[in-house]
């Protein structure tokens, strides 16, 4: 098979993100607010967070404040540092507020058409030198890049949830992503105190190519009545030493996001082993989106 063992040439990354001053974050949901927090905290960068929903911006501001308070309680930062970090983050409802950003991370709904529209708009309004990154869990970076006039400066920067605590960033190089763009993002990832891994741009990348079929199979196991939700999770926790059961993890990620990722895997590989479980579809239709809606496979008050 052509190219499967391709070895990527090493790229020097140290110091390559030094010119970044302002980061834009599109989408202030569970991922966007965490991304804004770590950019302002660990890299000391100014951050502009944009969301179409002002309630989401208010919630993001509260979530960041609470998260930083926990770091203060654990004596990992001082109260003064917390105020400084918060002072570096601005919240805005219009995309034009991101026009001076050096790098934008898009973290809106996992929908290719909606993301492409945002990338087109960002391409039109940001500086020609700006890097456009997506936090997508599964969607093709190459196709998002093709919606812009700067495909070399488009890249995947896939953070894990919850962003302030999880150490991994999966960096996805689209077909046209340049070494220079990769070097900036890899260096920034290190400044965020996170470990970067590189994935080639195929559906689900590394993380969700492996994780989401596991979650989907756990949902099939529930759907077919083989075990209760509690017992399925207990098997994976106590039997396989997973820190969280797959159904609890699905609720945490968001069932709408899980379904969107399964659809990307199924469409992308045209392989029935990636078909989303009907129960997952039904829960999403019912508005049971997991922790964020108060109900998923489990209930959250
Ligand atoms: P979320 O539903 O919590 O938040 C999405 C936010 O985007 C909402 O606040 C919504 O108002 C906003 N939004 C929607 N359309 C917009 C637009 N056109 N312009 C500006 N804002 C808009 O979703 P999330 O869980 O934060 O996921 C966001 C992205 O991160 C998705 O691509 C998802 O696949 C990815 N991701 C999620 C997880 C996870 O565990 N939830 C992990 C890694 C990556």
mmCIF file of C-alpha atoms and ligand atoms in Angstrom:
data_model
loop_
_atom_site.group_PDB
_atom_site.id
_atom_site.type_symbol
_atom_site.label_atom_id
_atom_site.label_comp_id
_atom_site.label_asym_id
_atom_site.label_seq_id
_atom_site.Cartn_x
_atom_site.Cartn_y
_atom_site.Cartn_z
ATOM 1 C CA UNK A 1 0.000 0.000 0.000
ATOM 2 C CA UNK A 2 1.367 3.374 -0.971
ATOM 3 C CA UNK A 3 2.641 5.687 1.726
ATOM 4 C CA UNK A 4 1.334 3.936 4.883
ATOM 5 C CA UNK A 5 4.755 3.850 6.507
ATOM 6 C CA UNK A 6 5.503 7.455 5.628
ATOM 7 C CA UNK A 7 7.888 8.965 8.128
ATOM 8 C CA UNK A 8 7.382 12.685 8.673
ATOM 9 C CA UNK A 9 10.639 14.616 8.584
ATOM 10 C CA UNK A 10 11.405 16.191 11.972
ATOM 11 C CA UNK A 11 10.442 19.873 12.078
ATOM 12 C CA UNK A 12 12.191 22.280 14.437
ATOM 13 C CA UNK A 13 9.509 23.830 16.621
ATOM 14 C CA UNK A 14 11.208 25.486 19.631
ATOM 15 C CA UNK A 15 10.372 29.182 19.848
ATOM 16 C CA UNK A 16 8.275 29.117 16.665
ATOM 17 C CA UNK A 17 5.150 30.469 18.405
ATOM 18 C CA UNK A 18 6.942 33.502 19.885
ATOM 19 C CA UNK A 19 5.258 35.933 17.486
ATOM 20 C CA UNK A 20 1.747 34.980 18.636
ATOM 21 C CA UNK A 21 0.082 37.654 20.744
ATOM 22 C CA UNK A 22 -3.664 37.301 20.344
ATOM 23 C CA UNK A 23 -5.637 34.085 20.088
ATOM 24 C CA UNK A 24 -9.217 33.944 18.830
ATOM 25 C CA UNK A 25 -11.554 31.183 19.961
ATOM 26 C CA UNK A 26 -14.808 30.632 18.041
ATOM 27 C CA UNK A 27 -17.435 28.839 20.146
ATOM 28 C CA UNK A 28 -17.580 29.253 23.926
ATOM 29 C CA UNK A 29 -18.970 25.783 24.723
ATOM 30 C CA UNK A 30 -17.329 23.192 26.942
ATOM 31 C CA UNK A 31 -14.213 23.051 24.737
ATOM 32 C CA UNK A 32 -13.957 26.720 23.729
ATOM 33 C CA UNK A 33 -13.908 28.047 27.275
ATOM 34 C CA UNK A 34 -11.195 25.557 28.293
ATOM 35 C CA UNK A 35 -9.070 26.451 25.259
ATOM 36 C CA UNK A 36 -9.384 30.160 26.084
ATOM 37 C CA UNK A 37 -8.386 29.468 29.691
ATOM 38 C CA UNK A 38 -5.199 27.525 28.903
ATOM 39 C CA UNK A 39 -4.105 30.030 26.241
ATOM 40 C CA UNK A 40 -4.409 32.904 28.753
ATOM 41 C CA UNK A 41 -3.020 30.909 31.678
ATOM 42 C CA UNK A 42 -0.082 28.852 30.410
ATOM 43 C CA UNK A 43 0.950 30.841 27.335
ATOM 44 C CA UNK A 44 0.079 34.275 28.802
ATOM 45 C CA UNK A 45 -1.671 35.234 25.567
ATOM 46 C CA UNK A 46 -4.547 37.661 25.029
ATOM 47 C CA UNK A 47 -7.669 35.769 24.058
ATOM 48 C CA UNK A 48 -10.877 36.876 22.347
ATOM 49 C CA UNK A 49 -13.683 34.325 22.696
ATOM 50 C CA UNK A 50 -16.567 34.623 20.249
ATOM 51 C CA UNK A 51 -19.943 32.886 20.361
ATOM 52 C CA UNK A 52 -23.236 33.710 18.629
ATOM 53 C CA UNK A 53 -25.019 32.941 21.895
ATOM 54 C CA UNK A 54 -24.417 35.536 24.630
ATOM 55 C CA UNK A 55 -25.693 33.115 27.307
ATOM 56 C CA UNK A 56 -22.919 30.708 26.255
ATOM 57 C CA UNK A 57 -20.376 33.521 26.701
ATOM 58 C CA UNK A 58 -21.663 34.281 30.191
ATOM 59 C CA UNK A 59 -21.525 30.603 31.116
ATOM 60 C CA UNK A 60 -17.984 30.360 29.687
ATOM 61 C CA UNK A 61 -16.849 33.315 31.781
ATOM 62 C CA UNK A 62 -18.261 31.729 34.951
ATOM 63 C CA UNK A 63 -16.761 28.330 34.119
ATOM 64 C CA UNK A 64 -13.281 29.807 33.587
ATOM 65 C CA UNK A 65 -13.541 31.794 36.822
ATOM 66 C CA UNK A 66 -14.554 28.665 38.789
ATOM 67 C CA UNK A 67 -11.851 26.540 37.211
ATOM 68 C CA UNK A 68 -9.141 29.104 38.027
ATOM 69 C CA UNK A 69 -10.477 29.353 41.614
ATOM 70 C CA UNK A 70 -9.771 25.622 41.997
ATOM 71 C CA UNK A 71 -6.159 26.231 40.923
ATOM 72 C CA UNK A 72 -5.971 29.005 43.560
ATOM 73 C CA UNK A 73 -7.388 26.655 46.246
ATOM 74 C CA UNK A 74 -4.736 24.083 45.342
ATOM 75 C CA UNK A 75 -2.096 26.848 45.587
ATOM 76 C CA UNK A 76 -1.111 26.269 41.953
ATOM 77 C CA UNK A 77 -1.682 29.937 41.121
ATOM 78 C CA UNK A 78 -2.193 33.025 43.304
ATOM 79 C CA UNK A 79 -5.403 35.075 43.468
ATOM 80 C CA UNK A 80 -3.478 37.843 41.722
ATOM 81 C CA UNK A 81 -2.451 35.529 38.875
ATOM 82 C CA UNK A 82 -6.072 34.437 38.549
ATOM 83 C CA UNK A 83 -7.147 38.088 38.065
ATOM 84 C CA UNK A 84 -4.371 38.609 35.509
ATOM 85 C CA UNK A 85 -5.433 35.517 33.536
ATOM 86 C CA UNK A 86 -9.083 36.608 33.570
ATOM 87 C CA UNK A 87 -7.990 40.101 32.492
ATOM 88 C CA UNK A 88 -6.442 38.616 29.338
ATOM 89 C CA UNK A 89 -9.758 37.071 28.153
ATOM 90 C CA UNK A 90 -12.451 39.068 26.312
ATOM 91 C CA UNK A 91 -15.877 37.792 25.283
ATOM 92 C CA UNK A 92 -17.539 38.956 22.042
ATOM 93 C CA UNK A 93 -20.581 38.068 19.951
ATOM 94 C CA UNK A 94 -19.325 39.147 16.515
ATOM 95 C CA UNK A 95 -16.729 37.313 14.460
ATOM 96 C CA UNK A 96 -15.174 40.662 13.403
ATOM 97 C CA UNK A 97 -13.803 40.903 16.967
ATOM 98 C CA UNK A 98 -11.233 38.254 15.889
ATOM 99 C CA UNK A 99 -9.749 40.358 13.085
ATOM 100 C CA UNK A 100 -6.459 41.008 14.917
ATOM 101 C CA UNK A 101 -5.924 37.414 16.073
ATOM 102 C CA UNK A 102 -2.651 35.723 15.123
ATOM 103 C CA UNK A 103 -4.181 32.284 15.523
ATOM 104 C CA UNK A 104 -7.850 31.284 15.763
ATOM 105 C CA UNK A 105 -9.106 28.000 17.210
ATOM 106 C CA UNK A 106 -12.588 27.103 16.001
ATOM 107 C CA UNK A 107 -14.608 25.067 18.539
ATOM 108 C CA UNK A 108 -18.220 25.190 17.341
ATOM 109 C CA UNK A 109 -20.662 22.364 16.667
ATOM 110 C CA UNK A 110 -19.251 19.224 14.958
ATOM 111 C CA UNK A 111 -20.854 19.954 11.571
ATOM 112 C CA UNK A 112 -18.749 20.256 8.440
ATOM 113 C CA UNK A 113 -21.009 22.718 6.579
ATOM 114 C CA UNK A 114 -21.204 25.084 9.557
ATOM 115 C CA UNK A 115 -17.458 24.859 10.197
ATOM 116 C CA UNK A 116 -16.669 25.532 6.510
ATOM 117 C CA UNK A 117 -18.787 28.668 6.628
ATOM 118 C CA UNK A 118 -16.840 29.890 9.692
ATOM 119 C CA UNK A 119 -13.501 29.108 8.027
ATOM 120 C CA UNK A 120 -14.545 31.055 4.924
ATOM 121 C CA UNK A 121 -15.541 34.044 7.059
ATOM 122 C CA UNK A 122 -12.357 33.853 9.168
ATOM 123 C CA UNK A 123 -10.297 33.697 5.980
ATOM 124 C CA UNK A 124 -11.957 36.900 4.800
ATOM 125 C CA UNK A 125 -11.533 38.888 7.990
ATOM 126 C CA UNK A 126 -8.293 37.787 9.705
ATOM 127 C CA UNK A 127 -4.753 38.913 8.840
ATOM 128 C CA UNK A 128 -3.234 37.026 5.886
ATOM 129 C CA UNK A 129 -0.588 35.638 8.249
ATOM 130 C CA UNK A 130 -3.082 34.250 10.790
ATOM 131 C CA UNK A 131 -3.245 30.500 11.383
ATOM 132 C CA UNK A 132 -6.734 28.969 11.385
ATOM 133 C CA UNK A 133 -7.028 25.886 13.592
ATOM 134 C CA UNK A 134 -10.001 23.622 14.241
ATOM 135 C CA UNK A 135 -10.709 21.688 17.430
ATOM 136 C CA UNK A 136 -12.792 19.247 15.382
ATOM 137 C CA UNK A 137 -12.980 15.701 16.730
ATOM 138 C CA UNK A 138 -13.193 14.050 13.344
ATOM 139 C CA UNK A 139 -13.884 16.337 10.367
ATOM 140 C CA UNK A 140 -11.374 16.587 7.496
ATOM 141 C CA UNK A 141 -8.887 19.428 8.008
ATOM 142 C CA UNK A 142 -8.074 19.228 4.301
ATOM 143 C CA UNK A 143 -11.707 20.004 3.412
ATOM 144 C CA UNK A 144 -11.962 22.860 5.956
ATOM 145 C CA UNK A 145 -8.699 24.235 4.506
ATOM 146 C CA UNK A 146 -10.140 24.068 0.985
ATOM 147 C CA UNK A 147 -12.844 26.524 2.078
ATOM 148 C CA UNK A 148 -10.072 29.139 2.539
ATOM 149 C CA UNK A 149 -7.474 30.874 0.377
ATOM 150 C CA UNK A 150 -4.737 29.859 2.873
ATOM 151 C CA UNK A 151 -4.854 26.030 3.052
ATOM 152 C CA UNK A 152 -1.210 25.917 4.173
ATOM 153 C CA UNK A 153 -2.160 27.818 7.346
ATOM 154 C CA UNK A 154 -5.049 25.549 8.340
ATOM 155 C CA UNK A 155 -4.447 22.788 10.906
ATOM 156 C CA UNK A 156 -6.235 20.636 13.482
ATOM 157 C CA UNK A 157 -5.592 21.412 17.137
ATOM 158 C CA UNK A 158 -7.694 18.786 18.912
ATOM 159 C CA UNK A 159 -7.808 19.397 22.653
ATOM 160 C CA UNK A 160 -9.230 16.857 25.097
ATOM 161 C CA UNK A 161 -12.045 17.469 27.576
ATOM 162 C CA UNK A 162 -11.692 18.993 30.190
ATOM 163 C CA UNK A 163 -9.056 21.133 28.493
ATOM 164 C CA UNK A 164 -7.414 22.627 31.625
ATOM 165 C CA UNK A 165 -6.705 19.125 33.009
ATOM 166 C CA UNK A 166 -6.044 16.904 30.014
ATOM 167 C CA UNK A 167 -2.460 16.771 28.802
ATOM 168 C CA UNK A 168 -2.952 15.799 25.165
ATOM 169 C CA UNK A 169 -3.363 17.853 22.005
ATOM 170 C CA UNK A 170 -3.736 15.875 18.790
ATOM 171 C CA UNK A 171 -2.263 17.988 15.981
ATOM 172 C CA UNK A 172 -3.719 17.165 12.577
ATOM 173 C CA UNK A 173 -1.863 18.110 9.438
ATOM 174 C CA UNK A 174 -4.150 18.537 6.444
ATOM 175 C CA UNK A 175 -2.870 17.611 2.998
ATOM 176 C CA UNK A 176 -1.611 21.175 2.468
ATOM 177 C CA UNK A 177 -0.624 22.221 6.019
ATOM 178 C CA UNK A 178 2.902 23.665 5.842
ATOM 179 C CA UNK A 179 5.817 22.732 8.104
ATOM 180 C CA UNK A 180 5.873 26.379 9.298
ATOM 181 C CA UNK A 181 2.236 26.204 10.448
ATOM 182 C CA UNK A 182 2.839 22.870 12.148
ATOM 183 C CA UNK A 183 5.937 24.252 13.921
ATOM 184 C CA UNK A 184 3.994 27.212 15.387
ATOM 185 C CA UNK A 185 1.198 24.969 16.648
ATOM 186 C CA UNK A 186 3.539 22.297 18.026
ATOM 187 C CA UNK A 187 5.528 24.964 19.909
ATOM 188 C CA UNK A 188 2.331 26.589 21.228
ATOM 189 C CA UNK A 189 1.125 23.158 22.429
ATOM 190 C CA UNK A 190 4.316 22.748 24.465
ATOM 191 C CA UNK A 191 3.864 26.246 25.945
ATOM 192 C CA UNK A 192 0.378 25.180 27.063
ATOM 193 C CA UNK A 193 2.089 22.458 29.125
ATOM 194 C CA UNK A 194 0.568 19.788 26.908
ATOM 195 C CA UNK A 195 1.960 16.919 24.881
ATOM 196 C CA UNK A 196 1.310 17.091 21.165
ATOM 197 C CA UNK A 197 0.935 14.050 18.926
ATOM 198 C CA UNK A 198 0.703 14.280 15.145
ATOM 199 C CA UNK A 199 -2.044 12.585 13.208
ATOM 200 C CA UNK A 200 -2.572 12.385 9.481
ATOM 201 C CA UNK A 201 -5.883 13.712 8.250
ATOM 202 C CA UNK A 202 -8.214 10.713 8.039
ATOM 203 C CA UNK A 203 -11.685 10.444 9.635
ATOM 204 C CA UNK A 204 -11.536 10.502 13.447
ATOM 205 C CA UNK A 205 -7.737 10.998 13.342
ATOM 206 C CA UNK A 206 -6.085 8.717 15.953
ATOM 207 C CA UNK A 207 -8.166 9.475 19.049
ATOM 208 C CA UNK A 208 -11.719 9.103 17.786
ATOM 209 C CA UNK A 209 -10.854 6.372 15.274
ATOM 210 C CA UNK A 210 -10.113 4.266 18.351
ATOM 211 C CA UNK A 211 -12.333 5.741 21.096
ATOM 212 C CA UNK A 212 -15.654 6.362 19.356
ATOM 213 C CA UNK A 213 -16.203 2.798 18.020
ATOM 214 C CA UNK A 214 -15.620 1.614 21.623
ATOM 215 C CA UNK A 215 -18.270 4.019 22.909
ATOM 216 C CA UNK A 216 -20.643 3.087 20.062
ATOM 217 C CA UNK A 217 -20.198 -0.626 20.833
ATOM 218 C CA UNK A 218 -20.956 0.053 24.520
ATOM 219 C CA UNK A 219 -24.195 1.764 23.370
ATOM 220 C CA UNK A 220 -25.042 -1.284 21.194
ATOM 221 C CA UNK A 221 -24.442 -3.483 24.262
ATOM 222 C CA UNK A 222 -26.997 -1.405 26.160
ATOM 223 C CA UNK A 223 -29.396 -1.278 23.164
ATOM 224 C CA UNK A 224 -29.347 -5.069 22.802
ATOM 225 C CA UNK A 225 -30.100 -5.490 26.524
ATOM 226 C CA UNK A 226 -26.869 -7.328 27.236
ATOM 227 C CA UNK A 227 -26.175 -5.279 30.350
ATOM 228 C CA UNK A 228 -27.366 -2.202 32.236
ATOM 229 C CA UNK A 229 -25.658 1.151 31.708
ATOM 230 C CA UNK A 230 -24.138 0.898 35.194
ATOM 231 C CA UNK A 231 -22.815 -2.636 34.588
ATOM 232 C CA UNK A 232 -21.356 -1.795 31.158
ATOM 233 C CA UNK A 233 -19.442 1.101 32.701
ATOM 234 C CA UNK A 234 -18.345 -0.996 35.690
ATOM 235 C CA UNK A 235 -16.895 -3.677 33.384
ATOM 236 C CA UNK A 236 -14.686 -1.150 31.633
ATOM 237 C CA UNK A 237 -13.721 0.611 34.868
ATOM 238 C CA UNK A 238 -12.937 -2.369 37.086
ATOM 239 C CA UNK A 239 -12.165 -4.918 34.383
ATOM 240 C CA UNK A 240 -10.048 -2.806 32.057
ATOM 241 C CA UNK A 241 -8.924 -0.056 34.422
ATOM 242 C CA UNK A 242 -10.552 2.735 32.415
ATOM 243 C CA UNK A 243 -10.906 5.812 34.658
ATOM 244 C CA UNK A 244 -14.444 6.406 33.352
ATOM 245 C CA UNK A 245 -16.971 4.003 31.798
ATOM 246 C CA UNK A 246 -17.731 4.498 28.075
ATOM 247 C CA UNK A 247 -21.357 5.571 28.642
ATOM 248 C CA UNK A 248 -20.352 8.131 31.285
ATOM 249 C CA UNK A 249 -17.654 9.321 28.886
ATOM 250 C CA UNK A 250 -20.220 9.613 26.062
ATOM 251 C CA UNK A 251 -22.424 11.750 28.337
ATOM 252 C CA UNK A 252 -19.400 13.867 29.177
ATOM 253 C CA UNK A 253 -18.411 14.396 25.532
ATOM 254 C CA UNK A 254 -22.023 15.103 24.470
ATOM 255 C CA UNK A 255 -24.171 12.547 22.627
ATOM 256 C CA UNK A 256 -24.700 14.955 19.698
ATOM 257 C CA UNK A 257 -20.923 15.181 19.278
ATOM 258 C CA UNK A 258 -20.570 11.362 19.564
ATOM 259 C CA UNK A 259 -23.216 10.870 16.850
ATOM 260 C CA UNK A 260 -21.594 13.468 14.596
ATOM 261 C CA UNK A 261 -18.223 11.695 14.944
ATOM 262 C CA UNK A 262 -19.731 8.261 14.182
ATOM 263 C CA UNK A 263 -21.377 9.743 11.078
ATOM 264 C CA UNK A 264 -18.023 11.158 9.926
ATOM 265 C CA UNK A 265 -16.344 7.746 10.439
ATOM 266 C CA UNK A 266 -19.187 5.920 8.663
ATOM 267 C CA UNK A 267 -19.313 8.332 5.707
ATOM 268 C CA UNK A 268 -15.524 8.593 5.493
ATOM 269 C CA UNK A 269 -14.688 4.873 5.481
ATOM 270 C CA UNK A 270 -17.972 3.556 4.013
ATOM 271 C CA UNK A 271 -17.580 0.636 6.402
ATOM 272 C CA UNK A 272 -20.623 -0.748 8.287
ATOM 273 C CA UNK A 273 -18.526 -1.340 11.404
ATOM 274 C CA UNK A 274 -18.783 2.432 11.992
ATOM 275 C CA UNK A 275 -22.623 2.637 11.775
ATOM 276 C CA UNK A 276 -23.961 4.671 14.706
ATOM 277 C CA UNK A 277 -26.162 2.726 17.133
ATOM 278 C CA UNK A 278 -29.905 3.510 16.674
ATOM 279 C CA UNK A 279 -30.169 4.154 20.423
ATOM 280 C CA UNK A 280 -27.565 6.931 20.141
ATOM 281 C CA UNK A 281 -29.604 8.503 17.316
ATOM 282 C CA UNK A 282 -32.814 8.236 19.321
ATOM 283 C CA UNK A 283 -31.273 9.870 22.410
ATOM 284 C CA UNK A 284 -30.015 12.784 20.315
ATOM 285 C CA UNK A 285 -33.462 13.130 18.660
ATOM 286 C CA UNK A 286 -35.000 13.267 22.145
ATOM 287 C CA UNK A 287 -32.587 16.019 23.222
ATOM 288 C CA UNK A 288 -30.780 13.698 25.665
ATOM 289 C CA UNK A 289 -27.333 15.099 24.937
ATOM 290 C CA UNK A 290 -25.586 13.957 28.114
ATOM 291 C CA UNK A 291 -24.221 16.036 30.943
ATOM 292 C CA UNK A 292 -24.718 19.364 29.138
ATOM 293 C CA UNK A 293 -28.496 18.807 28.790
ATOM 294 C CA UNK A 294 -28.936 17.152 32.201
ATOM 295 C CA UNK A 295 -29.731 13.722 30.777
ATOM 296 C CA UNK A 296 -27.986 11.128 28.646
ATOM 297 C CA UNK A 297 -27.330 7.511 29.577
ATOM 298 C CA UNK A 298 -27.342 8.813 33.144
ATOM 299 C CA UNK A 299 -29.139 11.759 34.800
ATOM 300 C CA UNK A 300 -27.387 14.888 36.024
ATOM 301 C CA UNK A 301 -29.079 17.395 38.254
HETATM 302 P P1 LIG B 1 -20.722 22.751 22.755
HETATM 303 O O1 LIG B 1 -22.046 22.343 22.224
HETATM 304 O O2 LIG B 1 -20.472 22.688 24.224
HETATM 305 O O3 LIG B 1 -20.351 24.241 22.283
HETATM 306 C C1 LIG B 1 -20.440 24.699 20.967
HETATM 307 C C2 LIG B 1 -20.571 26.212 21.032
HETATM 308 O O4 LIG B 1 -20.476 26.760 19.709
HETATM 309 C C3 LIG B 1 -21.925 26.693 21.597
HETATM 310 O O5 LIG B 1 -21.698 27.605 22.662
HETATM 311 C C4 LIG B 1 -22.603 27.389 20.408
HETATM 312 O O6 LIG B 1 -23.372 28.517 20.794
HETATM 313 C C5 LIG B 1 -21.396 27.812 19.602
HETATM 314 N N1 LIG B 1 -21.673 28.030 18.180
HETATM 315 C C6 LIG B 1 -22.432 27.266 17.358
HETATM 316 N N2 LIG B 1 -22.423 27.794 16.112
HETATM 317 C C7 LIG B 1 -21.647 28.908 16.160
HETATM 318 C C8 LIG B 1 -21.246 29.876 15.205
HETATM 319 N N3 LIG B 1 -21.659 29.795 13.939
HETATM 320 N N4 LIG B 1 -20.440 30.876 15.601
HETATM 321 C C9 LIG B 1 -20.018 30.975 16.895
HETATM 322 N N5 LIG B 1 -20.366 30.084 17.854
HETATM 323 C C10 LIG B 1 -21.172 29.062 17.480
HETATM 324 O O7 LIG B 1 -19.660 21.845 21.957
HETATM 325 P P2 LIG B 1 -18.213 21.350 22.441
HETATM 326 O O8 LIG B 1 -18.359 20.066 23.189
HETATM 327 O O9 LIG B 1 -17.474 22.484 23.042
HETATM 328 O O10 LIG B 1 -17.563 20.950 21.027
HETATM 329 C C11 LIG B 1 -17.043 21.935 20.155
HETATM 330 C C12 LIG B 1 -16.086 21.283 19.176
HETATM 331 O O11 LIG B 1 -15.047 20.621 19.916
HETATM 332 C C13 LIG B 1 -16.716 20.226 18.278
HETATM 333 O O12 LIG B 1 -16.100 20.277 17.011
HETATM 334 C C14 LIG B 1 -16.367 18.932 18.989
HETATM 335 O O13 LIG B 1 -16.329 17.822 18.134
HETATM 336 C C15 LIG B 1 -14.970 19.265 19.521
HETATM 337 N N6 LIG B 1 -14.523 18.465 20.668
HETATM 338 C C16 LIG B 1 -15.403 18.155 21.671
HETATM 339 C C17 LIG B 1 -14.941 17.395 22.758
HETATM 340 C C18 LIG B 1 -15.867 17.047 23.879
HETATM 341 O O14 LIG B 1 -15.511 16.204 24.709
HETATM 342 N N7 LIG B 1 -17.027 17.669 23.982
HETATM 343 C C19 LIG B 1 -13.592 16.997 22.813
HETATM 344 C C20 LIG B 1 -12.719 17.384 21.796
HETATM 345 C C21 LIG B 1 -13.193 18.103 20.712
#
